Coordinates of C-alpha atoms and ligand atoms in Angstrom, one line a residue:
M25 CA 4.6 40.0 -52.6
T26 CA 6.6 39.9 -55.8
S27 CA 4.2 39.3 -58.6
F28 CA 5.2 36.2 -60.3
R29 CA 3.3 34.8 -63.3
I30 CA 2.9 31.6 -61.3
P31 CA 3.3 32.6 -57.6
A32 CA 4.3 30.2 -54.9
F33 CA 1.0 31.1 -53.2
D34 CA -1.8 33.4 -54.1
L35 CA -4.7 34.2 -51.7
R36 CA -6.3 36.6 -54.2
R37 CA -7.6 33.8 -56.3
Q38 CA -9.4 32.2 -53.3
H39 CA -10.7 35.5 -52.0
G40 CA -12.0 36.3 -55.5
E41 CA -14.0 33.1 -55.6
L42 CA -15.4 33.6 -52.1
A43 CA -15.8 37.4 -52.1
G44 CA -19.6 37.4 -51.6
P45 CA -19.9 34.9 -48.7
L46 CA -16.8 36.3 -46.9
A47 CA -18.2 39.9 -47.1
E48 CA -21.6 38.7 -45.9
A49 CA -20.1 36.8 -42.9
A50 CA -18.0 39.8 -41.9
A51 CA -21.0 42.2 -42.1
E52 CA -23.0 39.9 -39.9
V53 CA -20.3 40.0 -37.2
L54 CA -20.2 43.8 -37.4
R55 CA -24.0 43.9 -37.0
S56 CA -23.9 41.5 -34.0
G57 CA -21.6 43.8 -32.0
Q58 CA -19.9 40.7 -30.4
M59 CA -16.3 40.7 -31.3
I60 CA -14.3 38.2 -29.2
L61 CA -15.1 34.6 -28.0
G62 CA -18.7 34.5 -29.0
P63 CA -21.1 32.0 -30.7
R64 CA -19.1 31.9 -33.9
V65 CA -15.9 30.9 -32.1
E66 CA -17.8 28.2 -30.3
A67 CA -19.4 26.9 -33.5
L68 CA -15.9 26.8 -35.1
E69 CA -14.5 25.0 -32.1
R70 CA -17.2 22.3 -32.4
A71 CA -16.6 21.8 -36.1
V72 CA -12.8 21.7 -35.9
A73 CA -13.0 19.2 -33.0
R74 CA -15.2 17.0 -35.1
L75 CA -12.8 17.3 -38.1
C76 CA -9.8 16.3 -35.9
G77 CA -11.6 13.5 -34.1
T78 CA -11.3 15.1 -30.7
A79 CA -13.8 15.9 -28.0
F80 CA -12.7 19.5 -27.5
A81 CA -11.2 22.5 -29.3
V82 CA -10.2 25.9 -27.9
G83 CA -9.8 28.9 -30.1
V84 CA -6.6 31.0 -29.5
A85 CA -4.9 34.0 -31.1
N86 CA -2.4 32.1 -33.2
G87 CA -0.6 28.8 -33.5
T88 CA 2.5 30.0 -31.6
D89 CA 0.4 30.8 -28.6
G90 CA -1.5 27.5 -29.1
L91 CA 1.8 25.5 -28.7
Y92 CA 2.7 27.4 -25.6
L93 CA -0.7 26.9 -24.1
A94 CA -0.9 23.2 -25.0
L95 CA 2.6 22.6 -23.5
R96 CA 1.7 24.3 -20.2
A97 CA -1.7 22.6 -20.1
V98 CA -0.2 19.1 -20.4
G99 CA 2.2 19.9 -17.6
V100 CA 5.4 21.1 -19.2
G101 CA 7.4 23.7 -17.3
P102 CA 10.9 24.7 -15.9
G103 CA 13.3 21.8 -15.5
D104 CA 11.7 19.8 -18.3
D105 CA 13.2 18.8 -21.6
V106 CA 10.9 18.6 -24.7
V107 CA 12.1 16.6 -27.7
T108 CA 11.1 18.0 -31.0
T109 CA 12.2 18.1 -34.7
S110 CA 15.3 20.0 -35.8
F111 CA 13.5 20.9 -39.0
S112 CA 10.4 23.1 -38.6
F113 CA 9.3 26.7 -38.2
V114 CA 11.0 28.5 -35.3
A115 CA 7.8 28.8 -33.3
T116 CA 7.9 25.0 -32.6
A117 CA 11.0 25.6 -30.5
T118 CA 10.4 29.1 -29.2
S119 CA 7.1 27.9 -27.6
I120 CA 9.0 25.3 -25.7
V121 CA 11.4 27.9 -24.3
R122 CA 8.4 30.2 -23.5
A123 CA 6.8 27.4 -21.5
G124 CA 9.9 27.3 -19.3
A125 CA 11.4 24.1 -20.8
R126 CA 14.4 23.2 -22.9
P127 CA 14.1 22.1 -26.6
V128 CA 16.0 19.0 -27.4
F129 CA 16.3 18.5 -31.1
A130 CA 16.0 15.2 -32.9
D131 CA 17.1 14.6 -36.5
V132 CA 14.6 13.8 -39.3
D133 CA 13.8 10.9 -41.6
P134 CA 15.6 11.9 -44.8
R135 CA 12.6 10.7 -47.0
T136 CA 9.8 12.5 -45.2
L137 CA 11.7 15.2 -43.2
N138 CA 9.5 14.3 -40.2
V139 CA 10.7 12.8 -37.0
G140 CA 10.0 9.1 -36.4
P141 CA 10.3 7.0 -33.2
E142 CA 14.0 6.2 -33.9
Q143 CA 15.0 9.9 -34.1
I144 CA 13.0 10.7 -31.0
E145 CA 14.4 7.8 -29.1
A146 CA 18.0 8.9 -30.0
A147 CA 17.3 12.4 -28.5
L148 CA 15.7 11.4 -25.2
T149 CA 17.3 12.8 -22.0
P150 CA 16.6 11.8 -18.4
A151 CA 14.6 15.1 -18.0
T152 CA 12.4 14.5 -21.1
R153 CA 8.8 15.1 -20.2
A154 CA 7.1 15.6 -23.6
V155 CA 7.5 15.4 -27.4
V156 CA 6.3 18.0 -29.9
V157 CA 5.7 16.2 -33.2
V158 CA 5.4 18.4 -36.3
H159 CA 3.5 17.2 -39.4
L160 CA 5.7 19.1 -41.7
Y161 CA 4.3 20.3 -45.1
G162 CA 1.0 18.7 -44.1
N163 CA 2.5 15.2 -44.2
P164 CA 1.6 13.2 -41.0
A165 CA 4.4 11.9 -38.9
P166 CA 4.1 8.2 -38.1
M167 CA 1.9 8.7 -35.0
G168 CA 1.3 5.0 -34.3
P169 CA 4.8 4.1 -33.3
I170 CA 5.5 7.6 -31.8
V171 CA 2.5 7.3 -29.4
E172 CA 3.6 3.8 -28.5
L173 CA 7.1 5.0 -27.7
A174 CA 5.7 7.9 -25.7
R175 CA 3.4 5.6 -23.7
R176 CA 6.4 3.3 -22.9
R177 CA 8.5 6.2 -21.7
G178 CA 5.7 8.1 -19.9
L179 CA 5.9 11.1 -22.2
R180 CA 3.2 13.6 -23.1
V181 CA 2.7 14.2 -26.8
V182 CA 1.8 17.5 -28.4
E183 CA 1.1 17.5 -32.2
D184 CA 2.1 20.7 -34.1
M185 CA -0.4 20.4 -36.9
A186 CA -0.1 24.1 -37.9
Q187 CA 0.4 22.9 -41.5
A188 CA -1.7 19.7 -41.4
I189 CA -5.4 20.3 -40.8
G190 CA -7.3 17.4 -42.5
A191 CA -4.3 15.1 -42.7
S192 CA -4.6 11.5 -41.4
Y193 CA -2.4 8.6 -40.4
E194 CA -3.8 5.1 -40.9
G195 CA -7.2 6.5 -41.4
R196 CA -7.3 8.5 -38.2
P197 CA -7.1 12.4 -38.3
V198 CA -3.9 14.0 -37.0
G199 CA -4.7 15.9 -33.9
S200 CA -6.4 12.9 -32.3
F201 CA -3.2 11.1 -31.4
G202 CA -1.5 13.4 -28.9
D203 CA -2.5 14.7 -25.5
A204 CA -3.1 18.0 -27.4
A205 CA -2.6 19.3 -30.9
V206 CA -2.2 22.8 -32.3
I207 CA -3.6 24.3 -35.5
S208 CA -2.6 27.6 -37.1
F209 CA -5.1 29.7 -39.1
Y210 CA -2.4 32.0 -40.4
P211 CA -3.7 33.2 -43.8
T212 CA -1.4 31.0 -45.9
K213 CA -2.4 27.8 -44.1
N214 CA -4.7 25.2 -45.7
L215 CA -7.5 26.7 -43.6
G216 CA -6.3 30.3 -43.3
G217 CA -8.1 33.3 -41.7
C218 CA -7.9 36.9 -42.7
G219 CA -5.5 37.6 -39.9
D220 CA -3.9 35.5 -37.1
G221 CA -5.7 32.7 -35.4
G222 CA -5.2 29.2 -34.0
M223 CA -6.8 26.4 -32.1
V224 CA -5.8 23.7 -29.6
V225 CA -7.7 20.4 -29.9
T226 CA -7.7 17.6 -27.3
S227 CA -9.9 14.8 -26.0
S228 CA -8.9 15.5 -22.4
A229 CA -11.5 17.6 -20.6
D230 CA -8.7 18.6 -18.1
V231 CA -6.3 19.8 -20.9
A232 CA -9.2 21.7 -22.6
E233 CA -10.2 23.4 -19.4
R234 CA -6.6 24.4 -18.6
V235 CA -6.1 25.9 -22.1
R236 CA -9.4 27.9 -21.7
M237 CA -8.1 29.2 -18.3
L238 CA -4.6 30.0 -19.6
R239 CA -5.7 31.7 -22.8
N240 CA -7.8 34.1 -20.6
S241 CA -5.1 35.5 -18.3
G242 CA -5.2 32.5 -16.0
Q243 CA -8.9 33.2 -15.1
R244 CA -11.6 30.6 -14.8
R245 CA -13.7 33.1 -12.9
R246 CA -13.7 36.8 -13.9
Y247 CA -10.9 38.8 -12.2
V248 CA -9.5 35.8 -10.3
C249 CA -6.1 34.7 -11.7
E250 CA -5.3 31.1 -10.8
D251 CA -2.2 30.8 -12.9
A252 CA 0.5 33.3 -13.5
W253 CA 1.5 31.6 -16.8
G254 CA -1.9 32.8 -18.2
I255 CA -1.8 35.1 -21.3
N256 CA -4.3 36.9 -23.4
S257 CA -4.8 34.7 -26.4
R258 CA -8.3 34.7 -27.7
L259 CA -9.8 34.0 -31.1
D260 CA -12.1 36.7 -32.4
E261 CA -15.6 36.4 -34.0
L262 CA -14.5 38.0 -37.3
Q263 CA -11.9 35.3 -37.8
A264 CA -14.2 32.6 -36.7
A265 CA -16.9 33.7 -39.1
L266 CA -14.5 34.0 -42.1
L267 CA -12.9 30.6 -41.2
W268 CA -16.4 29.0 -41.1
V269 CA -17.0 30.1 -44.7
K270 CA -13.7 28.6 -45.8
L271 CA -14.1 25.4 -43.7
Q272 CA -17.0 24.4 -46.0
H273 CA -14.4 24.2 -48.8
L274 CA -11.5 22.6 -47.0
E275 CA -12.0 18.9 -48.0
R276 CA -12.4 19.9 -51.7
W277 CA -9.3 22.1 -51.5
T278 CA -7.4 19.2 -49.9
R279 CA -8.4 16.8 -52.7
R280 CA -7.3 19.4 -55.2
R281 CA -3.9 19.9 -53.5
R282 CA -3.4 16.1 -53.6
E283 CA -4.2 16.0 -57.4
L284 CA -1.8 18.8 -58.0
A285 CA 0.9 17.0 -55.9
H286 CA 0.4 13.8 -57.9
R287 CA 0.7 15.7 -61.1
Y288 CA 4.0 17.3 -60.0
V289 CA 5.3 13.8 -59.1
E290 CA 4.4 12.5 -62.5
R291 CA 5.9 15.5 -64.4
L292 CA 9.1 15.4 -62.4
V293 CA 9.9 11.8 -63.0
G294 CA 13.4 11.3 -64.4
L295 CA 14.7 14.7 -63.1
P296 CA 17.3 15.1 -60.4
V297 CA 14.8 16.6 -58.0
E298 CA 13.4 14.3 -55.4
P299 CA 9.9 15.0 -53.9
V300 CA 9.6 14.7 -50.2
A301 CA 7.9 11.3 -49.6
E302 CA 4.4 10.9 -48.2
T303 CA 4.5 9.0 -45.0
R304 CA 3.6 5.3 -45.4
G305 CA 0.0 4.9 -44.1
G306 CA -0.4 8.7 -44.1
R307 CA -2.6 11.1 -46.1
S308 CA -0.8 14.3 -46.6
V309 CA -2.8 17.5 -47.2
Y310 CA 0.2 19.0 -49.1
H311 CA 0.4 22.3 -47.4
Q312 CA 3.6 22.5 -49.4
F313 CA 4.8 20.5 -52.3
T314 CA 8.5 20.2 -51.5
V315 CA 11.4 18.7 -53.4
R316 CA 15.1 18.2 -52.7
A317 CA 17.0 19.9 -55.5
P318 CA 20.6 19.8 -56.5
R319 CA 22.0 23.4 -57.0
R320 CA 18.8 24.6 -55.2
D321 CA 19.7 28.3 -55.0
E322 CA 20.5 28.5 -58.7
L323 CA 17.2 26.7 -59.5
V324 CA 15.4 29.4 -57.4
R325 CA 16.9 32.1 -59.6
H326 CA 16.1 30.2 -62.8
L327 CA 12.5 29.8 -61.8
A328 CA 12.2 33.5 -60.8
E329 CA 13.5 34.5 -64.2
Q330 CA 10.7 32.4 -65.8
G331 CA 8.2 34.2 -63.6
I332 CA 7.8 31.3 -61.2
G333 CA 7.8 31.7 -57.4
S334 CA 9.2 29.2 -55.0
T335 CA 10.1 29.2 -51.3
V336 CA 12.7 27.6 -49.0
Y337 CA 11.1 26.1 -45.9
Y338 CA 13.5 26.2 -44.0
P339 CA 17.0 27.5 -44.8
V340 CA 18.3 27.1 -41.2
P341 CA 17.6 24.1 -39.0
L342 CA 16.4 24.9 -35.5
H343 CA 19.6 23.8 -33.7
R344 CA 21.5 26.3 -35.9
Q345 CA 19.3 29.3 -35.1
P346 CA 21.3 32.0 -33.3
G347 CA 18.5 32.6 -30.8
L348 CA 18.1 28.9 -29.9
E349 CA 21.6 27.5 -29.9
S350 CA 22.4 28.4 -26.3
V351 CA 19.1 27.4 -24.8
S352 CA 18.7 24.0 -26.5
L353 CA 20.4 20.6 -26.9
V354 CA 21.0 18.4 -29.9
P355 CA 22.3 15.2 -28.3
A356 CA 22.6 13.0 -31.4
G357 CA 23.3 15.7 -34.0
A358 CA 21.0 16.4 -36.9
P359 CA 22.9 15.8 -40.1
Q360 CA 19.7 15.0 -42.1
A361 CA 18.1 18.3 -41.1
E362 CA 21.3 20.2 -42.1
R363 CA 21.4 18.5 -45.5
A364 CA 17.7 19.2 -46.0
A365 CA 18.1 22.9 -45.2
G366 CA 20.5 23.2 -48.2
E367 CA 18.4 21.2 -50.6
V368 CA 14.6 21.8 -50.0
L369 CA 12.5 23.9 -52.3
S370 CA 8.7 24.3 -52.1
L371 CA 7.1 24.7 -55.5
P372 CA 3.8 26.7 -56.2
M373 CA 1.0 25.0 -54.4
F374 CA -2.5 26.2 -53.6
P375 CA -6.0 24.8 -54.6
E376 CA -6.6 27.4 -57.2
L377 CA -3.3 26.6 -59.1
A378 CA -4.2 25.3 -62.6
P379 CA -2.9 21.9 -63.7
E380 CA -1.3 23.6 -66.7
E381 CA 0.7 25.8 -64.3
V382 CA 2.1 22.7 -62.6
D383 CA 3.2 21.5 -66.1
E384 CA 4.9 24.8 -66.7
V385 CA 6.8 24.7 -63.4
A386 CA 7.9 21.1 -64.2
A387 CA 9.0 22.1 -67.7
A388 CA 11.0 25.0 -66.3
I389 CA 12.8 22.6 -63.9
R390 CA 13.4 20.2 -66.7
A391 CA 15.0 23.0 -68.8
F392 CA 17.2 24.0 -65.8
Y393 CA 18.8 20.5 -65.5
R394 CA 19.2 20.0 -69.2
Ligands
PLP16 C1 5.1 24.2 -38.1 C2 4.6 25.4 -37.6 N1 4.4 25.6 -36.2 C3 3.9 26.7 -35.7 C4 3.5 27.8 -36.5 C5 3.0 29.0 -35.8 O1 1.7 29.4 -36.2 P1 1.3 30.9 -36.2 O2 1.9 31.6 -37.3 O3 -0.2 30.8 -36.3 O4 1.7 31.5 -34.8 C6 3.6 27.6 -37.9 C7 3.1 28.7 -38.8 O5 3.4 29.8 -38.9 C8 4.2 26.5 -38.4 O6 4.3 26.3 -39.7

């Protein structure tokens, strides 16, 4: 990590504050001798299911595996099309390919950069079996109308909530709308472990059971493989114990992120940068605070010169990825995603960021456009 005076993200501040409890939790796991899929994973599964408003949660090795497992568990496979956003992290699409299906990319809403029902509808093909909806930057997609569309068309819905734990739409937690939803505990996420981790949440006993079987090499019973699509994707006790410590702070951290985001919005008023809008009826958890910025790449350099970190999520839309072009489809084009890829910039955002640091970032942006 380049050491910026105001970094885009800094885990050292959080780990400094929680050093004692994290070390104690890790020591307890070492003393227990139980390393993979034990009581700490089960306790975390129950707590995360409660948080997401679902009946079940299944710990897995990372969010990418979680997407694959969720897709297979809801019945996606070879011959199926899966409609998803053209503007996300690549794992959203590679997981669809890995499940045997074809990603079909929808364009995004230019205000929120999420897909809505119109964009999904425009991308539907006769072979569409499921939709993967991403809550990008922690901002919920409009799940009410999306679920309504999916019901009408007989489609399965998987929520990619890798960036959005704790977010809600019309008062209901994300993760509780789809047939299954997937969380990432990658260290930079709002609830990040100290290594890789992930979880699939669902209210379907059948889907939960299938994910449990598939994450364990297709075994329900030891040494009996029922499904060749099974993989090894288990969450370990060390991650679960560390995540448990952090989970106790998540709602406070989310409130803090929201305060910082509102401060950014206030401080950026009147400048040519345009913050990505929070979905109407939604509560974003601001995994990122992202703006669209004219002369974006020059702005990145200007901020870096001032000691300020920033990140482009994402410079290349999914339908332009070299590894995905030949295995996917983009039936209605994705001009909004392409425009966004050239304009988006995520500014420093993490709960330990000081309000004065937000002011400094905004002042540096103001100076750039003067
Ligand atoms: C939108 C999105 N989907 C999927 C993933 C994959 O999660 P992981 O890194 O835990 O495999 C990530 C994060 O990396 C993500 O941001």
